[in-house]
Amino acid sequence: MERSKMLSGYPVQDNLWDEMYSKKGIRQSYSKFVSAVEKLSPDEFAGKSDLAKKLFMTQGVTFTVYDNGEGIEKIFPFDVIPRIITATEWKTIEAGIKQRLKALNIFLKDIYHEQFILKDNIVPSELIFSCPYYLKEMIGVDVPFDVYTHISGIDLIRDSDGQYYVLEDNLRTPSGVSYMLENRNISNRIFPNQLRKNKVEMVRNYPDLLLRNLLDLSNLHGSKPTVALLTPGIYNSAYFEHSTLAKLMGIELVEGRDLVVDNLKVYMKTTTGLKQVHVIYRRVDDEFLDPLTFRPDSALGVPGLYWAYRAGNVNIINAMGNGVSDDKAVYAYVPDMIRYYLNEEPILKNVPTYHLENPDHRKMVFGQMDKMVIKRTNGSGGYGMLIGNSATEAQMDEFRKAIEAEPRDFIAQPIINLSSAPCFIDGKFQPRRIDLRPFALYGPKGIDIVPGGLTRVALKEGSLVVNSSQGGGSKDTWVLGE
């Protein structure tokens, strides 16, 4: 059968969880999809893959990779075979993310106010105060509605036991949601009937949910608030996303030069004069937001923005100072935060994490670097990372020296066997490693999580690195309805 041509030789590994295939055969969640695509010849399936690439090209779905100081714009790689999640699995994921975000939100308020968790020695004070993203300017500042973590992207992986783990928290300026939306648009084009037959939950309402949340987060009572998305500009790697979200929400896309602060209020320059802005969804990092308060050389921010925020005349989404919770050394304490603040056991587990400023941890990690992933505590995008089983001895030596020089800047984790999912490569289904980034919206009325997220794929055979900047791509994520 044609099915055998595409699935022939598809490996089932003993130490790896495959999302589609188990030793017993095709998993129930994939059965309808596989039954449909087995009727297609490899050439027909290749036609769908080529159509997806053309659609991404014509719609300008891009990201920017910075190499040697130059920005190179690339089409975002997309694999046409969806990653499929059952309704039961999704319930666990959703409950776990909501629990985690509640604890992290309380934690951020606590460390900028009473600091109970530090006084009770649940989280070491020196860990927080040594974090470069802990902003003294936010100490004692009451944020609107006590919400810091308005928009989050929580990275999940599945180990060989089939269990989901949180890999990291992204609570500063998480990106990727526009690719989630575009991936679904492509799926609708190439598998229109399959989405309906599989009862796939929708994600297209994300921009509506986001806009509603942004409006709800305004301090303005009465007339409709003005919301703007603040971007660093066209050279930012996520500019496609900034412009897409602004367009889908029907709000203005602005750069720092488009805004001005007068009498502690923020105004947008328009052809008809100044217009007050009440909510800023910022995609600019903290240190660049206000040259009068943070980096004086920043040309991306708005002079006086910090004081307008403190005066309560504008809300900034996400809150400044959130970077503490993105610190990979702080990540290790999130289960303790959940127990401390919520008196609950974590629904989603952390990956075991070793702090390399701890001499015992450092000695243990140095003795088995070939079994470890070593990361910079404030790194992102897959940069500044060593994967031990594919590193050379010279690379390991380089990392040992860097760790010994600045041990606070590194953590280590055992290499996790990320689950694999089928990808259509070279005319057949081949397994590649994946993770999942669901997107959560936290507002005055609670937490919304659209059923799905961005499934990122390590397209290089044998690779564990899913970041687009490191050669990764993505898939549509189908959450099946009950």
XYZ file of C-alpha atoms in Angstrom:
482
model
C 0.000 0.000 0.000
C 1.011 3.628 -0.407
C 0.986 3.883 3.360
C 3.955 1.556 3.537
C 5.946 3.857 1.247
C 5.666 6.804 3.601
C 5.690 4.863 6.870
C 8.133 2.171 5.821
C 11.135 2.084 8.069
C 9.595 4.517 10.562
C 11.603 3.623 13.690
C 10.139 2.844 17.097
C 12.837 3.377 19.707
C 12.762 1.784 23.146
C 14.033 4.854 24.996
C 11.965 7.462 23.182
C 8.314 8.534 23.260
C 6.952 8.967 19.766
C 3.791 11.058 19.528
C 2.331 9.038 16.627
C 3.710 5.546 16.961
C 4.104 3.070 19.817
C 5.148 -0.567 19.901
C 1.469 -1.412 19.566
C 1.136 0.670 16.382
C -0.474 4.010 15.531
C -1.699 5.836 18.658
C -5.440 6.444 18.901
C -4.983 10.235 18.652
C -3.348 9.885 15.204
C -5.539 7.086 13.836
C -8.014 9.256 11.883
C -5.268 11.432 10.416
C -3.117 8.476 9.347
C -6.159 6.708 7.839
C -6.754 9.796 5.697
C -3.175 10.429 4.555
C -2.473 6.762 3.774
C -4.785 7.263 0.814
C -2.367 9.850 -0.582
C 0.650 8.913 -2.659
C 4.039 10.270 -1.598
C 3.855 12.647 -4.585
C 0.466 13.956 -3.471
C 1.746 14.469 0.051
C 4.841 16.194 -1.319
C 2.479 18.512 -3.230
C 0.852 19.526 0.048
C 4.275 20.176 1.578
C 5.300 22.317 -1.418
C 2.031 24.257 -1.244
C 2.678 25.015 2.433
C 6.139 26.392 1.577
C 4.701 28.576 -1.187
C 1.993 29.925 1.126
C 4.570 30.803 3.777
C 6.666 32.510 1.108
C 3.820 34.534 -0.420
C 2.496 35.579 2.989
C 5.937 36.630 4.178
C 5.995 34.421 7.281
C 9.583 35.096 8.288
C 12.002 35.374 11.165
C 15.444 36.930 11.316
C 18.685 35.130 12.182
C 21.594 37.279 13.298
C 24.919 36.009 12.020
C 28.151 38.016 12.152
C 26.139 41.056 13.148
C 23.945 40.867 10.058
C 20.227 40.166 10.043
C 19.216 37.478 7.558
C 15.490 37.124 6.969
C 14.320 33.548 6.451
C 11.045 31.778 5.762
C 9.957 29.927 8.877
C 10.336 26.150 8.208
C 7.010 24.325 8.558
C 6.282 20.615 8.623
C 2.839 19.664 7.349
C 2.191 16.691 9.670
C 0.411 18.072 12.746
C 1.369 17.305 16.317
C -1.800 15.834 17.896
C -2.700 16.057 21.597
C -5.672 14.343 23.225
C -8.300 16.256 25.213
C -7.247 14.443 28.400
C -3.586 15.379 27.954
C -4.548 18.970 27.258
C -6.557 19.217 30.484
C -3.436 18.301 32.455
C -1.279 20.763 30.498
C -3.801 23.574 30.945
C -4.246 22.969 34.677
C -0.474 22.750 35.177
C 0.245 25.999 33.336
C -2.486 27.888 35.196
C -1.149 26.640 38.534
C 2.396 27.616 37.590
C 1.434 31.100 36.405
C -0.577 31.817 39.551
C 2.454 30.971 41.684
C 4.879 32.938 39.479
C 2.601 35.971 39.499
C 2.428 35.951 43.318
C 6.205 35.426 43.422
C 6.839 38.524 41.302
C 4.590 40.641 43.503
C 6.268 39.223 46.618
C 9.894 39.844 45.608
C 9.070 43.445 44.689
C 7.130 44.024 47.934
C 7.229 42.080 51.226
C 9.734 39.401 50.071
C 8.221 36.734 52.324
C 9.603 33.889 50.193
C 13.128 35.265 50.654
C 12.740 35.880 54.395
C 11.484 32.314 54.825
C 14.531 31.012 52.913
C 12.442 29.184 50.322
C 14.332 30.991 47.548
C 17.861 32.301 48.293
C 17.947 36.109 48.471
C 21.332 36.257 46.753
C 19.895 34.400 43.757
C 17.269 37.108 43.242
C 19.449 40.121 43.986
C 22.202 38.859 41.671
C 19.781 38.418 38.764
C 20.421 41.120 36.138
C 16.685 41.304 35.421
C 15.686 42.097 39.001
C 14.755 45.778 38.741
C 15.194 47.879 41.866
C 13.007 50.450 40.099
C 10.043 48.081 40.513
C 10.431 47.608 44.268
C 7.293 48.851 45.988
C 5.525 49.584 42.687
C 1.900 48.406 42.677
C 1.075 47.062 39.226
C -2.510 47.327 37.925
C -4.764 44.461 39.082
C -1.678 42.789 40.665
C -1.005 41.067 37.320
C 2.616 40.849 36.169
C 2.506 37.844 33.851
C -0.080 39.017 31.306
C 1.308 37.062 28.342
C 3.347 33.894 28.795
C 4.805 31.130 26.693
C 5.651 28.058 28.783
C 7.962 25.559 27.074
C 7.019 21.911 27.623
C 8.776 18.708 26.654
C 7.764 15.070 26.942
C 10.285 12.557 28.248
C 10.599 8.872 27.351
C 8.072 8.066 30.099
C 5.396 10.023 28.221
C 5.164 12.612 30.983
C 5.202 16.370 30.284
C 7.854 18.534 31.936
C 8.293 22.303 31.977
C 11.569 23.172 30.282
C 11.457 26.919 30.851
C 9.177 29.872 31.539
C 8.973 32.828 29.144
C 7.363 35.763 30.934
C 9.190 38.791 29.529
C 8.289 39.160 25.863
C 7.416 35.627 24.686
C 7.277 35.157 20.935
C 5.924 32.600 18.485
C 2.165 33.026 18.730
C 1.888 34.431 15.190
C 3.478 31.228 13.869
C 0.887 29.212 15.800
C -1.825 31.177 13.986
C -0.160 30.915 10.574
C 0.430 27.186 11.006
C -3.279 26.698 11.592
C -4.118 28.775 8.509
C -1.886 26.511 6.435
C -3.453 23.366 7.913
C -6.872 24.709 6.995
C -5.692 25.008 3.407
C -4.036 21.612 3.041
C -6.174 19.441 5.395
C -9.534 21.267 5.481
C -11.691 18.239 6.214
C -9.307 16.667 8.708
C -9.597 19.510 11.211
C -13.364 19.090 11.298
C -13.321 15.264 11.332
C -10.806 15.205 14.191
C -12.791 17.847 16.143
C -9.678 20.009 16.470
C -10.081 22.875 18.949
C -9.671 26.342 17.416
C -6.838 28.798 18.082
C -7.899 31.624 15.752
C -9.635 33.496 18.594
C -6.279 34.236 20.260
C -6.051 37.836 18.907
C -9.601 38.513 20.166
C -8.762 37.116 23.607
C -5.532 39.128 23.682
C -7.275 42.372 22.721
C -10.022 41.810 25.293
C -7.367 41.238 27.958
C -5.434 44.347 26.943
C -8.592 46.461 27.130
C -9.486 44.956 30.517
C -6.008 45.826 31.817
C -6.490 49.539 31.301
C -6.985 51.840 34.296
C -9.332 53.941 32.160
C -12.955 53.733 33.188
C -15.704 54.673 30.785
C -14.658 55.320 27.185
C -12.710 52.708 25.217
C -8.976 52.716 26.029
C -6.346 53.143 23.339
C -3.970 50.191 23.019
C -0.692 50.185 21.078
C 1.947 47.545 20.374
C 5.474 48.882 20.928
C 8.039 47.245 18.632
C 11.816 47.770 18.410
C 11.297 48.097 14.645
C 11.669 46.251 11.374
C 15.119 44.845 12.182
C 13.893 42.881 15.193
C 13.794 39.105 14.650
C 10.114 38.959 15.677
C 8.913 41.976 13.687
C 6.668 39.784 11.524
C 4.863 38.768 14.689
C 4.559 42.333 15.979
C 2.984 43.584 12.762
C 0.727 40.520 12.436
C -0.682 40.816 15.953
C -1.236 44.569 15.668
C -3.110 44.043 12.394
C -5.224 41.171 13.743
C -6.191 43.171 16.850
C -6.789 46.387 14.931
C -4.398 48.405 17.112
C -1.544 50.736 16.239
C 1.965 49.360 15.785
C 4.352 51.990 17.161
C 8.040 52.530 17.731
C 9.492 54.578 20.567
C 9.781 57.658 18.351
C 6.003 57.544 17.747
C 5.263 58.099 21.448
C 5.839 61.020 23.776
C 5.255 61.535 27.504
C 3.721 64.798 28.666
C 2.584 65.509 32.220
C 3.054 61.807 33.126
C 0.760 60.666 30.324
C 1.737 58.794 27.170
C 0.630 60.113 23.798
C 0.852 58.738 20.278
C 1.709 61.117 17.458
C -0.977 61.034 14.767
C -1.746 63.120 11.701
C -4.500 64.845 13.690
C -2.386 65.528 16.778
C -1.545 63.702 19.980
C -3.735 60.825 21.169
C -3.406 59.372 24.657
C -2.359 55.721 24.961
C -3.636 53.763 27.956
C -2.153 50.289 27.399
C 1.189 49.422 25.789
C 1.824 45.836 24.740
C 5.574 46.130 24.622
C 7.923 43.877 22.679
C 10.908 45.928 23.830
C 13.105 44.634 26.660
C 13.128 46.388 30.045
C 16.501 48.077 29.735
C 15.502 49.820 26.501
C 12.036 51.038 27.554
C 12.965 54.408 29.042
C 16.366 56.077 28.473
C 15.777 58.404 31.447
C 15.433 55.484 33.876
C 17.298 52.568 32.297
C 19.849 52.596 29.464
C 20.497 56.232 28.476
C 21.718 55.137 25.025
C 18.421 53.449 24.111
C 16.762 54.777 20.979
C 13.966 52.191 21.197
C 12.114 53.472 24.240
C 10.168 56.521 25.372
C 11.677 59.100 27.745
C 9.516 59.348 30.858
C 7.565 56.116 30.217
C 8.563 54.588 33.567
C 7.186 57.510 35.565
C 3.967 57.592 33.533
C 3.590 53.909 34.428
C 4.269 54.546 38.106
C 1.693 57.323 38.092
C -0.919 54.816 36.884
C -1.607 56.628 33.616
C -0.519 53.750 31.379
C -0.294 49.997 31.815
C 2.693 48.165 30.333
C 2.185 44.565 29.242
C 4.148 42.524 30.413
C 5.194 44.235 33.634
C 8.749 45.478 33.951
C 10.977 43.273 36.083
C 9.436 39.973 34.945
C 12.828 38.753 33.744
C 13.595 37.382 37.209
C 11.140 34.565 36.566
C 12.810 33.765 33.209
C 16.160 33.227 34.939
C 17.001 29.549 34.513
C 18.456 29.420 38.025
C 15.193 30.757 39.505
C 13.250 28.223 37.395
C 14.462 25.438 39.678
C 12.488 26.944 42.580
C 9.078 27.180 40.860
C 7.833 23.877 42.379
C 8.751 25.303 45.805
C 6.828 28.495 44.941
C 3.746 26.434 44.093
C 3.922 24.647 47.445
C 4.674 27.864 49.354
C 2.083 30.203 47.836
C -0.678 27.792 46.780
C -0.163 24.879 49.217
C -0.438 22.501 46.252
C 1.789 19.911 44.641
C 2.996 20.882 41.121
C 0.890 19.359 38.346
C 3.727 19.720 35.821
C 7.219 18.713 36.904
C 10.461 20.598 36.353
C 13.474 19.094 34.654
C 16.120 18.374 37.367
C 18.360 21.451 37.511
C 21.808 21.919 39.046
C 23.083 25.340 40.153
C 26.717 25.589 39.193
C 27.615 28.109 41.894
C 27.079 25.144 44.241
C 30.522 23.431 44.503
C 29.011 19.944 44.906
C 26.760 20.409 41.861
C 29.669 21.793 39.869
C 31.913 18.852 40.723
C 29.211 16.341 39.815
C 28.416 18.075 36.508
C 32.081 18.415 35.517
C 32.430 14.664 36.061
C 29.661 13.811 33.595
C 29.412 16.692 31.144
C 28.710 14.262 28.319
C 25.323 13.545 29.943
C 24.379 17.165 30.606
C 22.911 20.202 28.881
C 24.587 23.335 30.209
C 22.809 26.661 29.743
C 23.448 30.288 30.542
C 20.890 31.359 33.129
C 19.837 34.354 31.034
C 20.431 32.940 27.574
C 17.734 32.413 24.943
C 17.232 31.250 21.385
C 19.414 28.171 21.855
C 22.544 30.328 22.113
C 25.175 29.894 24.840
C 24.288 26.239 25.359
C 26.330 23.040 25.454
C 24.776 19.636 24.752
C 27.242 17.221 26.265
C 26.725 14.138 24.128
C 27.473 16.063 20.926
C 30.178 18.427 22.292
C 33.902 18.148 21.638
C 36.416 17.988 24.471
C 37.599 21.486 23.503
C 34.044 22.853 23.812
C 33.665 21.204 27.222
C 36.948 22.745 28.398
C 35.778 26.142 27.199
C 32.559 25.785 29.198
C 34.411 24.586 32.318
C 36.543 27.732 32.251
C 33.528 29.986 31.720
C 31.634 28.270 34.554
C 34.560 28.556 36.958
C 34.846 32.261 36.129
C 31.113 33.032 36.570
C 29.344 30.026 38.146
C 26.136 32.022 38.874
C 25.621 32.426 35.126
C 25.152 28.698 34.409
C 22.879 25.796 35.238
C 23.040 22.167 34.141
C 20.287 19.677 33.392
C 20.445 16.016 32.408
C 19.921 15.456 28.688
C 16.219 14.755 28.272
C 15.066 12.446 25.492
C 12.616 14.875 23.924
C 9.685 13.081 22.375
C 9.644 12.691 18.615
C 6.908 13.275 16.081
C 6.664 12.327 12.407
C 7.880 14.861 9.855
C 7.566 14.626 6.072
C 11.187 14.650 4.888
C 12.583 13.248 1.635
C 9.259 11.731 0.633
C 8.561 9.756 3.806
C 7.678 10.102 7.484
C 10.753 10.534 9.672
C 10.880 11.177 13.444
C 12.240 14.465 14.726
C 12.431 15.853 18.273
C 9.847 18.404 19.385
C 8.743 20.646 22.234
C 5.562 22.664 22.822
C 4.993 26.318 23.726
C 1.360 26.987 24.753
C 0.426 30.660 25.161
C -1.403 31.914 28.241
C -3.168 35.244 28.812
C -3.525 36.453 32.407
C -5.973 39.268 33.052
C -8.250 40.656 35.753
C -10.817 37.937 34.957
C -8.424 34.985 35.114
C -6.194 32.942 32.797
C -7.034 31.978 29.190
C -5.001 29.399 27.276
C -5.921 28.677 23.675
C -5.924 24.891 23.093
C -2.758 24.345 21.129
C 0.447 26.314 20.924
C 3.618 26.338 18.897
C 5.176 22.919 18.406
C 8.817 23.485 17.552
C 10.803 20.841 15.691
C 14.511 20.040 15.577
C 14.623 19.419 11.828
C 18.254 18.251 11.815
C 18.417 14.486 12.283
C 19.504 13.602 15.821
C 19.331 17.219 17.027
C 17.695 18.236 20.311
C 17.707 21.975 19.525
C 14.305 23.176 18.315
C 14.995 26.936 18.136
C 14.398 28.504 14.724
C 17.684 30.397 15.084
C 19.447 27.022 15.279
C 17.794 25.365 12.284
C 14.499 24.377 13.882
C 11.019 24.618 12.412
C 7.456 24.176 13.582
C 4.208 22.207 13.249
C 0.556 22.916 13.710
C -0.650 21.653 17.105
C -4.021 19.921 17.117
C -5.810 19.550 20.436
C -8.652 17.131 19.938
C -12.088 17.970 21.311
C -13.918 15.535 23.533
